Short mmCIF file of C-alpha atoms in Angstrom, two decimals:
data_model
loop_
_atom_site.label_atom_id
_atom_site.label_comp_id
_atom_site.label_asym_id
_atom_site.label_seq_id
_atom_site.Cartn_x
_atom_site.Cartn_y
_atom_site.Cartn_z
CA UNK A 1 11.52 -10.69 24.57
CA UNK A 2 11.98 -13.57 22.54
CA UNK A 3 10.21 -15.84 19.20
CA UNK A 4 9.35 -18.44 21.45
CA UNK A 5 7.35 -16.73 23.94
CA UNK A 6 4.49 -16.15 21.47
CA UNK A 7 4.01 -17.77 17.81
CA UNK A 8 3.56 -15.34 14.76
CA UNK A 9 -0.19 -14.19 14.14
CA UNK A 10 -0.64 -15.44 10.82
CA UNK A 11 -3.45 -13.02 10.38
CA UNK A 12 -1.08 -10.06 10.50
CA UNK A 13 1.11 -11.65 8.22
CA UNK A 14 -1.09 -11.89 5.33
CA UNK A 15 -2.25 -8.81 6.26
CA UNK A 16 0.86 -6.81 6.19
CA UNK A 17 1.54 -9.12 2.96
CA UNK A 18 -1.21 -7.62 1.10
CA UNK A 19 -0.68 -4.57 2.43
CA UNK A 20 3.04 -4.73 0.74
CA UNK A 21 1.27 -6.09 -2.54
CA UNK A 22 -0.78 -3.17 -2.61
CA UNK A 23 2.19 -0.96 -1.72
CA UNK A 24 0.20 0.58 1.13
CA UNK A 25 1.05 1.06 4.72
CA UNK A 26 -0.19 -1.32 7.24
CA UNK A 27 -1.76 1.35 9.13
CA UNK A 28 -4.74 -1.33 10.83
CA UNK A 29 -3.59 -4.38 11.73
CA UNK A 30 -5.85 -6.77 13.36
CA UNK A 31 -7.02 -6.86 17.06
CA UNK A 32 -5.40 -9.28 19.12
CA UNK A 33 -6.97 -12.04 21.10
CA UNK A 34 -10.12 -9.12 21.61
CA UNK A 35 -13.60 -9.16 20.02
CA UNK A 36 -13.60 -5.78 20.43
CA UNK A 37 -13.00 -2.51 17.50
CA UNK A 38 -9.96 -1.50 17.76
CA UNK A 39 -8.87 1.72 15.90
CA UNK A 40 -6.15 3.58 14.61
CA UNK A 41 -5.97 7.53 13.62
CA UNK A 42 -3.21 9.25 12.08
CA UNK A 43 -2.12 12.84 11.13
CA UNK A 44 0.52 13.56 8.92
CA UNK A 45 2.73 16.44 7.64
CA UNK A 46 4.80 16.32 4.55
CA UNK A 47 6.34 19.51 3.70
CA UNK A 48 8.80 20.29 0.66
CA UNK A 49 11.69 23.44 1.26
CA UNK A 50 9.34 25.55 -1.70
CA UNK A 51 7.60 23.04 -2.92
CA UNK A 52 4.72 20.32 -2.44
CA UNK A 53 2.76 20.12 1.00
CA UNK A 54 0.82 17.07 2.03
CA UNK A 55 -1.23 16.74 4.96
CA UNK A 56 -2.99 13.21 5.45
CA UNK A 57 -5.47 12.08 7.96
CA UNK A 58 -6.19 8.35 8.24
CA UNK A 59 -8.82 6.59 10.51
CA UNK A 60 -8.82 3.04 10.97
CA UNK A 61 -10.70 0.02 12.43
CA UNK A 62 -10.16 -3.60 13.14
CA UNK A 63 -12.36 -5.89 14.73
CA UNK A 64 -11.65 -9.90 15.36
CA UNK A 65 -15.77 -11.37 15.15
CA UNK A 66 -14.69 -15.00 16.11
CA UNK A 67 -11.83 -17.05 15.93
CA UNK A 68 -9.19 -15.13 13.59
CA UNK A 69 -12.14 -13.85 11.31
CA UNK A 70 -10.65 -10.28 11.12
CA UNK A 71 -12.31 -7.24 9.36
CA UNK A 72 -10.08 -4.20 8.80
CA UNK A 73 -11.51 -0.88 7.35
CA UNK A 74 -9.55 2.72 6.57
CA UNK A 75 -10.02 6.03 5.12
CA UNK A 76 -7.74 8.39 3.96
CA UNK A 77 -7.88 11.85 3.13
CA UNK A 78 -5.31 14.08 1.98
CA UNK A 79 -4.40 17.49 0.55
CA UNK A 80 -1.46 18.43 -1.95
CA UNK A 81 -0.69 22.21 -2.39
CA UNK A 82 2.83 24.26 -3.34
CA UNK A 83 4.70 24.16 -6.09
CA UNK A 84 6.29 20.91 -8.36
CA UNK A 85 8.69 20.82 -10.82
CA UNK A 86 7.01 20.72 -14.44
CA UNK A 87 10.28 18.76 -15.93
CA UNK A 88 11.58 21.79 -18.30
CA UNK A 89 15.17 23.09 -17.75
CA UNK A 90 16.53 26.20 -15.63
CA UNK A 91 17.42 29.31 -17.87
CA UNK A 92 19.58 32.53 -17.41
CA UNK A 93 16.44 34.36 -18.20
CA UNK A 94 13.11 34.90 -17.07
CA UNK A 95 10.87 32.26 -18.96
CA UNK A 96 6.78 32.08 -19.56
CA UNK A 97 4.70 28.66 -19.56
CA UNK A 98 1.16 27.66 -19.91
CA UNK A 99 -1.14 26.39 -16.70
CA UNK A 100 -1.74 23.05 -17.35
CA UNK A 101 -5.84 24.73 -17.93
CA UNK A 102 -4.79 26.46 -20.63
CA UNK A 103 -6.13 29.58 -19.18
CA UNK A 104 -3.55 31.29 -17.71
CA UNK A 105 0.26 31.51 -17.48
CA UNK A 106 3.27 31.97 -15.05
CA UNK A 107 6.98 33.38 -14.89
CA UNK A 108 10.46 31.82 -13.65
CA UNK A 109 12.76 33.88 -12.83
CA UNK A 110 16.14 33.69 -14.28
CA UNK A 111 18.09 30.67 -12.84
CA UNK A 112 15.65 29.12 -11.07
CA UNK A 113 14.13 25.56 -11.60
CA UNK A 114 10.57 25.76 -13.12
CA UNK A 115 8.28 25.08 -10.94
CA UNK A 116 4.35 24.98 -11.59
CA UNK A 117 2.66 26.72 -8.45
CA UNK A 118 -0.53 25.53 -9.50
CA UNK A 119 0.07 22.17 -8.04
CA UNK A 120 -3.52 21.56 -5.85
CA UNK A 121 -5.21 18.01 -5.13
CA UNK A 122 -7.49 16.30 -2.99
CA UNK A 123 -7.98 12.52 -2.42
CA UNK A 124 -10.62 10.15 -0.78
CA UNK A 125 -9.68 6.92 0.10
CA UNK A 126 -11.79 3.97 1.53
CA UNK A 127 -9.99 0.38 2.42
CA UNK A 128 -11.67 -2.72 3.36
CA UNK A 129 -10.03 -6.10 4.38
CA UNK A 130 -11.66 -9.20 5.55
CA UNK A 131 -9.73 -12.46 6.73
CA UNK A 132 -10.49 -15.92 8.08
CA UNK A 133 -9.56 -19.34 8.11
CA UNK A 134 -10.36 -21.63 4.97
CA UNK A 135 -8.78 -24.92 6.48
CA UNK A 136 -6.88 -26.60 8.84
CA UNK A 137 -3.43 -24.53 8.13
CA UNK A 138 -5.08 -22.18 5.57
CA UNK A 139 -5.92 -18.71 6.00
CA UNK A 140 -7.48 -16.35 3.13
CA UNK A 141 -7.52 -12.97 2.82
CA UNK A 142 -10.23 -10.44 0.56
CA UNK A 143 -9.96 -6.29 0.14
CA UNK A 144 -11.02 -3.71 -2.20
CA UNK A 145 -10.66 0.07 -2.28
CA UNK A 146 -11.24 3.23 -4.11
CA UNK A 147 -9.80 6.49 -4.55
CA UNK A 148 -11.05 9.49 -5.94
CA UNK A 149 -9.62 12.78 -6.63
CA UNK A 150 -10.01 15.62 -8.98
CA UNK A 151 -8.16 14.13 -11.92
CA UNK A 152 -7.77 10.62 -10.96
CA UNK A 153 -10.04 7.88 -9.79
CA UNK A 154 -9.14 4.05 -9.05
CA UNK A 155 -10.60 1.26 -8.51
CA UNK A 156 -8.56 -2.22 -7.20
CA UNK A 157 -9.23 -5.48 -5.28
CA UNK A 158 -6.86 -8.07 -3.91
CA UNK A 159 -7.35 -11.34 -2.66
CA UNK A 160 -4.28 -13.35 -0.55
CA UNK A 161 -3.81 -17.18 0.76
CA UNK A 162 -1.66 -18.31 3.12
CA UNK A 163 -0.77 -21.75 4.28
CA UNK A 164 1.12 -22.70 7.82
CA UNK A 165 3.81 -25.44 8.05
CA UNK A 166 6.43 -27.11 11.15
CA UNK A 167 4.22 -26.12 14.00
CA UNK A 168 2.98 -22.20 12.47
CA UNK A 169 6.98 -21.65 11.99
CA UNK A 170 6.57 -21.26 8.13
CA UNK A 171 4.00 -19.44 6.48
CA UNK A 172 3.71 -19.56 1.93
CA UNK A 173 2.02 -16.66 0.73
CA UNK A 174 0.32 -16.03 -2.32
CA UNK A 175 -1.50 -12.59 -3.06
CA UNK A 176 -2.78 -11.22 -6.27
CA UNK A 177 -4.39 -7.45 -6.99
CA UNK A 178 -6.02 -5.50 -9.54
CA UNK A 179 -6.90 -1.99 -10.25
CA UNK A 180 -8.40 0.31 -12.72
CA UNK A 181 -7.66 3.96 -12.88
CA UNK A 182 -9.18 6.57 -14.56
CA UNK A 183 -6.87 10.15 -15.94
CA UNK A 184 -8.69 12.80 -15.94
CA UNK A 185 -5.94 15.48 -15.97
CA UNK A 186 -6.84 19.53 -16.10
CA UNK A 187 -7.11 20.98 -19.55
CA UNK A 188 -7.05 17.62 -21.07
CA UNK A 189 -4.47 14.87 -22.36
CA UNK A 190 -1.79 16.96 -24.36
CA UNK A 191 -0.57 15.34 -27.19
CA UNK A 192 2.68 13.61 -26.58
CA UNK A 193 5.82 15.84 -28.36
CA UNK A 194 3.25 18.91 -29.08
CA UNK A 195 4.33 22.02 -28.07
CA UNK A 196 3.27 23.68 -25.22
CA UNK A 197 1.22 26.66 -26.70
CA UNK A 198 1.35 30.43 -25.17
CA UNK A 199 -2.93 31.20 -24.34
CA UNK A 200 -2.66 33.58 -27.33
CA UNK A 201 -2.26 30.72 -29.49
CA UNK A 202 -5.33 29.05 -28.42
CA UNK A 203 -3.97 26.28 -26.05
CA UNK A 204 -7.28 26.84 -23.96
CA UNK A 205 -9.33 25.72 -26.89
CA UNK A 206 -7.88 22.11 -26.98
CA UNK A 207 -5.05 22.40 -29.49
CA UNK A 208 -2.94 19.72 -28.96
CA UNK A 209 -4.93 17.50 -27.02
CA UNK A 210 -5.86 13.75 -27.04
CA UNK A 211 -8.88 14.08 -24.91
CA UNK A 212 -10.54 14.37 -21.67
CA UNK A 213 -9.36 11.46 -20.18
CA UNK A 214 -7.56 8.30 -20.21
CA UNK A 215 -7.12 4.85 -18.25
CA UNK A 216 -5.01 1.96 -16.99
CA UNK A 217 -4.91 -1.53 -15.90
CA UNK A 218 -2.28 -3.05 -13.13
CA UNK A 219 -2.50 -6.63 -11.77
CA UNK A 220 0.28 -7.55 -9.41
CA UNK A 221 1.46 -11.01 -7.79
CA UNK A 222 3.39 -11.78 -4.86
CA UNK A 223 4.67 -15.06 -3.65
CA UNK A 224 5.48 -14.79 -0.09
CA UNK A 225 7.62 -16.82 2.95
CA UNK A 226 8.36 -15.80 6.41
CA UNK A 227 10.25 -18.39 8.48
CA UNK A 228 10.91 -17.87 12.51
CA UNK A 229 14.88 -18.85 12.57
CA UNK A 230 14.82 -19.32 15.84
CA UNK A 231 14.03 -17.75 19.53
CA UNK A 232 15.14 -14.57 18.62
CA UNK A 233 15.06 -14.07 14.91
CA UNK A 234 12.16 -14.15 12.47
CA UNK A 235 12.18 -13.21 8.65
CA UNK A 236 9.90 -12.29 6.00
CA UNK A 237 10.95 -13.36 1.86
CA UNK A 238 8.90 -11.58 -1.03
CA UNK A 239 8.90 -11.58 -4.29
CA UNK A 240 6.37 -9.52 -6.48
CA UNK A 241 5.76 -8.98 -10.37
CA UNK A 242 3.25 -6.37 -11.47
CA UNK A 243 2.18 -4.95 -15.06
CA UNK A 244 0.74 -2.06 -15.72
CA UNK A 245 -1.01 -1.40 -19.02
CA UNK A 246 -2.42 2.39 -20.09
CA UNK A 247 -1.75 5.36 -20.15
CA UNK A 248 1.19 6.40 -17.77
CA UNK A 249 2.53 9.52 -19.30
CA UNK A 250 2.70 12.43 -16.87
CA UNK A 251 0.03 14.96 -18.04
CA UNK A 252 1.48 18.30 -16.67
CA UNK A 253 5.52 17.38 -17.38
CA UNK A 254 7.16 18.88 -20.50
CA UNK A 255 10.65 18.85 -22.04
CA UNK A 256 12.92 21.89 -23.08
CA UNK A 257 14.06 21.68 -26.29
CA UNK A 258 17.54 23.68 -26.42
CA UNK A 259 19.99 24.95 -28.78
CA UNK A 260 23.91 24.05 -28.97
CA UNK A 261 24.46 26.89 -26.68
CA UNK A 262 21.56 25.61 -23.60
CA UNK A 263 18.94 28.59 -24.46
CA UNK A 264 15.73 26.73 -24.22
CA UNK A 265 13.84 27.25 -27.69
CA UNK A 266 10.46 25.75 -27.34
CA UNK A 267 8.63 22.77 -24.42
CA UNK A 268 7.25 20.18 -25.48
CA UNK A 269 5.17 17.19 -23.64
CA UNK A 270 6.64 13.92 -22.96
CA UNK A 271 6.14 10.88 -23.69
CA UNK A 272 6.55 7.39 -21.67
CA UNK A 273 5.32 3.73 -22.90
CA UNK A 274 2.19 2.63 -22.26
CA UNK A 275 3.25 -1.15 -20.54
CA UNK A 276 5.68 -1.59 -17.82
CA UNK A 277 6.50 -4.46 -16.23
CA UNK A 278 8.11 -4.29 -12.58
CA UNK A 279 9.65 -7.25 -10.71
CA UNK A 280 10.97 -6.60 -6.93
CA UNK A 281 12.17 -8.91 -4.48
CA UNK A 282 12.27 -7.84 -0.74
CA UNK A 283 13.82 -9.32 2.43
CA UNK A 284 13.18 -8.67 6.29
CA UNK A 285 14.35 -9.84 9.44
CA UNK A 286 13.63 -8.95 12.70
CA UNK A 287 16.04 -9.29 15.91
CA UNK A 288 15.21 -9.95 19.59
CA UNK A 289 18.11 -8.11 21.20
CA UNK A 290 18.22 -8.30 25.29
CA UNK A 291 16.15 -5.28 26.02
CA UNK A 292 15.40 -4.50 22.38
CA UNK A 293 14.13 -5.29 18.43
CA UNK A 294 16.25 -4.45 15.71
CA UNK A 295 14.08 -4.31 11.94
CA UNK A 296 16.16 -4.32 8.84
CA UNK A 297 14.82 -4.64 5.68
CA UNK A 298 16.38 -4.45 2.06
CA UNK A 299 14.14 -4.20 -1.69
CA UNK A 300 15.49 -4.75 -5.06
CA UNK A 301 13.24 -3.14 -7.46
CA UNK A 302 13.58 -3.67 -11.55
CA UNK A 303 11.47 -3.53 -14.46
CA UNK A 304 11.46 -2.85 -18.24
CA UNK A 305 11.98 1.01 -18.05
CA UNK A 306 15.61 -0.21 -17.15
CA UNK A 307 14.60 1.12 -13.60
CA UNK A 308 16.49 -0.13 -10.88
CA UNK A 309 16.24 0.76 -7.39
CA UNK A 310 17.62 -0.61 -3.85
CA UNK A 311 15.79 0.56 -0.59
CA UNK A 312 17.66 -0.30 2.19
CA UNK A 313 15.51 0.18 5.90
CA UNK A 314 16.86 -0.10 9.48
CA UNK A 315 14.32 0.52 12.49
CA UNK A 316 15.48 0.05 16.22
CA UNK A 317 12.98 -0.41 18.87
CA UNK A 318 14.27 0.63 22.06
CA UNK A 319 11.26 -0.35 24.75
CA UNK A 320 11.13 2.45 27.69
CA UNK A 321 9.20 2.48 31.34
CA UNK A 322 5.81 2.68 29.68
CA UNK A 323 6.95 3.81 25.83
CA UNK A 324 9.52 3.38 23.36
CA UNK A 325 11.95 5.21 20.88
CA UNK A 326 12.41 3.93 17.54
CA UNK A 327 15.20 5.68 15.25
CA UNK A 328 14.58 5.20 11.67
CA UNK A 329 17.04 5.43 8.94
CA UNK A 330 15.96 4.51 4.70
CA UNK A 331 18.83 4.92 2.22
CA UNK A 332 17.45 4.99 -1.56
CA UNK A 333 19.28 4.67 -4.44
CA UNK A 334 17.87 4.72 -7.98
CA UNK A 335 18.88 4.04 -11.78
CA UNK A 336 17.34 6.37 -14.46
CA UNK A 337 14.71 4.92 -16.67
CA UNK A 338 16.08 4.32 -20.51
CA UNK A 339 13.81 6.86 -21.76
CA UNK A 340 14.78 9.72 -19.08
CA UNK A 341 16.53 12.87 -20.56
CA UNK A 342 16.68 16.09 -18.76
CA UNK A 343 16.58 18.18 -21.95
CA UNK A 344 16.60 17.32 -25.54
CA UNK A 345 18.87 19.63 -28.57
CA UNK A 346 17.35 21.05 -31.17
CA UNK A 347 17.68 18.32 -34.37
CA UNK A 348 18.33 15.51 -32.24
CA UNK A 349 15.98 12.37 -33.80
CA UNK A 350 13.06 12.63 -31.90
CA UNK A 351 13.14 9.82 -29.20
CA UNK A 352 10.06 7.08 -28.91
CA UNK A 353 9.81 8.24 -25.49
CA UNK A 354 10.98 10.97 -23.44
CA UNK A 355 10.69 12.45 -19.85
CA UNK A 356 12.73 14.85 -17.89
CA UNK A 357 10.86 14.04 -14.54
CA UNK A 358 13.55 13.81 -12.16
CA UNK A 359 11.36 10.79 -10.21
CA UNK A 360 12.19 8.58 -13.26
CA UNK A 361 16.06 9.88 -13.03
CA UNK A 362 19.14 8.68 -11.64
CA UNK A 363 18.24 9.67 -7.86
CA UNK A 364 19.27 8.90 -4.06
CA UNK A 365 17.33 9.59 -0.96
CA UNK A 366 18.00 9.47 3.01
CA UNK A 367 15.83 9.66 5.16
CA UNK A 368 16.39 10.35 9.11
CA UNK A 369 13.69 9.68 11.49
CA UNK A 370 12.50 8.77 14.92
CA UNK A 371 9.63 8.04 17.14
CA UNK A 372 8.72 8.42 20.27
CA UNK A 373 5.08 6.48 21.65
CA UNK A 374 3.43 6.05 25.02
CA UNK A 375 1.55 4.06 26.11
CA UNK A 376 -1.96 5.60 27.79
CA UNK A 377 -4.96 3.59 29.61
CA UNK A 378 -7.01 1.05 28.42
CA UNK A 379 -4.39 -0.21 26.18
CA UNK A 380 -4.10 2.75 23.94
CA UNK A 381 -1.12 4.11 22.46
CA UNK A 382 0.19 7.90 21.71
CA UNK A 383 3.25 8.11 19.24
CA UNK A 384 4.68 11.22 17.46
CA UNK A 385 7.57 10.78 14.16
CA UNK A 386 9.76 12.95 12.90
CA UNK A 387 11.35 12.77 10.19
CA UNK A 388 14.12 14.22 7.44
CA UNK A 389 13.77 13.63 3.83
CA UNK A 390 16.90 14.59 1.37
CA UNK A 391 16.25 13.49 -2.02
CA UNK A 392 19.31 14.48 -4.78
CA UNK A 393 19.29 13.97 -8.40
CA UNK A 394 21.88 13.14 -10.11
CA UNK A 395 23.14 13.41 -13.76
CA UNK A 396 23.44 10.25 -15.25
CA UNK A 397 26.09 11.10 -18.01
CA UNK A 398 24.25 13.89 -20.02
CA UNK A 399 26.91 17.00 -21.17
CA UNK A 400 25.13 19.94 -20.66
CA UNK A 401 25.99 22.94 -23.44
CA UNK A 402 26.59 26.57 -23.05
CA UNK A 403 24.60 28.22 -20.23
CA UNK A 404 23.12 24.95 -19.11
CA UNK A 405 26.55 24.35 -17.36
CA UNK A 406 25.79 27.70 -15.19
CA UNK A 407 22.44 26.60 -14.02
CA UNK A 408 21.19 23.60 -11.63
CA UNK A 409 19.72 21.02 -13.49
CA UNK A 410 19.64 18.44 -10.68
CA UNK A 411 18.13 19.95 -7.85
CA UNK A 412 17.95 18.31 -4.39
CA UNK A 413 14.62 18.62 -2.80
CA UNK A 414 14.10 18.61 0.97
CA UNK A 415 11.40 17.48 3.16
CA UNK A 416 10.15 17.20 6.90
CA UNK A 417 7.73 14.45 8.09
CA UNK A 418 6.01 15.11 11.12
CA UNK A 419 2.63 12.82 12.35
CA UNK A 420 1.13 12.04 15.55
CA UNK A 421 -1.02 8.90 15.79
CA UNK A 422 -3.38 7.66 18.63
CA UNK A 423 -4.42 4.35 18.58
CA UNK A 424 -7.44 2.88 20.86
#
């Protein structure tokens, strides 16, 4: 298998560019060299040891009308149940919060980390793409979507261009998107730094509360280059600035307040700014071994939180009598966010902006995969994946007092991916 033998669909490239802009998965790419539809389905299983589960169906179609004039459609549906951490610290004793309704309330037992078993959600996603040339050289590239669930709705579009140099070896990209979401959280916006109030106190009549709902803005940019190297090699160059404006607190995450000896003495809800601005730059190359493709990929991710990640991505497709096996392994590795504090002592100055969300704390992740397709008749495709997810906080310099020391503040969470896809 080699470069050579067959020059890069530029239609797949801008759409896996967008796709990347969006921060979606290509799930439908488009049809090759067929006028026919072409779809994709997908079921997924995300399970965390005790905490969220996620299961995801996807159905997707591509069709090619004429000459690289491509129209790709998806929708999504998922389901979120179990348990997630509501940011406040693990005690030696049983402790009492609020449900994010106001309505009701649940224990923790001594020791453990606090996690809100309430944690239920829905989701409705539709994706449309559409793609054709504009010129000689030139290829453009429209989409929208929307999602809905029970607290959150968005609304986004994107629009990508893409022009061909040296014989279709080089392809410039240049994508922009927009959304508009909509917070509608349960029980209301809490105010940020209130206290979380016991239902005695009246925390189901809207004490403490901003309002029903909430919104945000994002536009994001990407500026894109993939370059075949040579018979063998081809690579992919992106670079990608987004801002986000709105309201991006977490609704349902608090912070303990403690005393000099760890014993948590109130929560209260945090608090995070409401502009970021994220830069990333991302770098791919694929290899044409004898009898096989290796896919490594590497992203640099920073912004104005003082977030900085690195995602490092190896894939190795191993082609079989009729199938193939493709090992995955994703290392992770993430900076904490300036504003990120896992608890805060009583008569510290209050902050601007606080969170104790671990997913905006010093972090790494593995993950450890593989999958296993076949190929079926008429040019369909069976695949199953498997995967293992280890994600461990870590403490990014904090001293933890009195019976904080005794308890585990940075928990590691564990997951298993499984999914089985069928493609016709």
């Amino acid at each position: 298998m080699q470069l050579s033998n067959k020059k890069p669909n530029v239609a797949k490239l801008l759409t896996l560019a967008t796709c990347s802009l969006l921060g979606t998965a290509p799930d439908a790419i488009a049809a090759e060299d067929t006028n026919q539809w072409r779809f994709d389905t997908a079921l997924m299983y995300y399970g965390e040891s005790e905490r969220v589960t996620a299961v995801e169906g996807i159905i997707a179609a591509s069709k090619e009308f004429s000459d690289q004039e491509f129209l790709n459609l998806k929708l999504t549906l998922d389901t979120l149940t179990g348990a997630s951490a509501n940011g406040a610290v693990a005690q030696p004793n049983v402790q009492t919060f609020t449900r994010p309704s106001g309505r009701g309330s649940y224990d923790i037992e001594a020791k453990d980390t606090p996690l809100d078993d309430t944690f239920r959600d829905s989701r409705v996603q539709v994706n449309a793409q559409w793609s054709q040339p504009l010129a000689e050289n030139y290829l453009g590239s429209v989409g929208a979507y929307v999602s809905s669930e029970h607290d959150y709705f968005s609304l986004g579009f994107n629009a990508n261009i893409a022009r061909e140099f040296y014989n279709k070896n080089t392809t410039l990209s240049f994508g922009i998107a927009a959304a508009q979401d909509q917070i509608s959280p349960e029980g209301g916006l809490p105010t940020p730094f209130s206290e979380m109030l016991t239902v005695q106190d009246g925390n189901a009549n809207g004490l403490n509360r901003l309002g029903a709902d909430d919104d945000k803005t994002t536009v994001d940019l990407l500026f894109g280059l993939t370059q075949v190297i040579n018979r063998k090699m081809i690579m992919q160059f992106n670079y990608s600035y987004s801002q986000v404006d709105g309201y991006q607190t977490d609704p349902y995450k608090i912070v303990s307040v403690v005393d000099n000896n760890g014993y948590a003495l109130r929560q209260l809800y945090e608090s995070r700014p409401e502009s970021r601005n994220k830069n990333s730059v991302f770098w791919q190359t694929k290899y044409h071994l004898t009898n096989s493709v290796l896919d490594f990929s590497y992203r640099y991710l920073w912004d104005d939180w003082d977030v900085k990640s690195h995602t490092f991505d190896v894939r190795y497709h191993i082609p079989l009598e009729g199938a193939y096996i493709e090992p995955h392994v994703r290392y992770y590795q993430q900076q904490a966010a300036e504003f990120y504090q896992p608890f805060l002592l009583d008569g510290e100055p209050t902050p601007e902006n606080i969170s104790a969300d671990y997913r905006v704390g010093e972090m790494n992740g593995l993950t450890l995969g593989v999958k296993y397709a076949m190929e079926l008749e008429g040019d369909s495709e069976l695949a199953f994946r498997l995967e293992f997810f280890q994600q461990t906080p870590t403490n990014p310099g904090f001293e933890t007092p009195g019976v904080l020391a005794d308890v585990e503040l940075f928990e590691s969470v564990s997951a298993v991916v499984a999914q089985i896809s069928y493609s016709f």
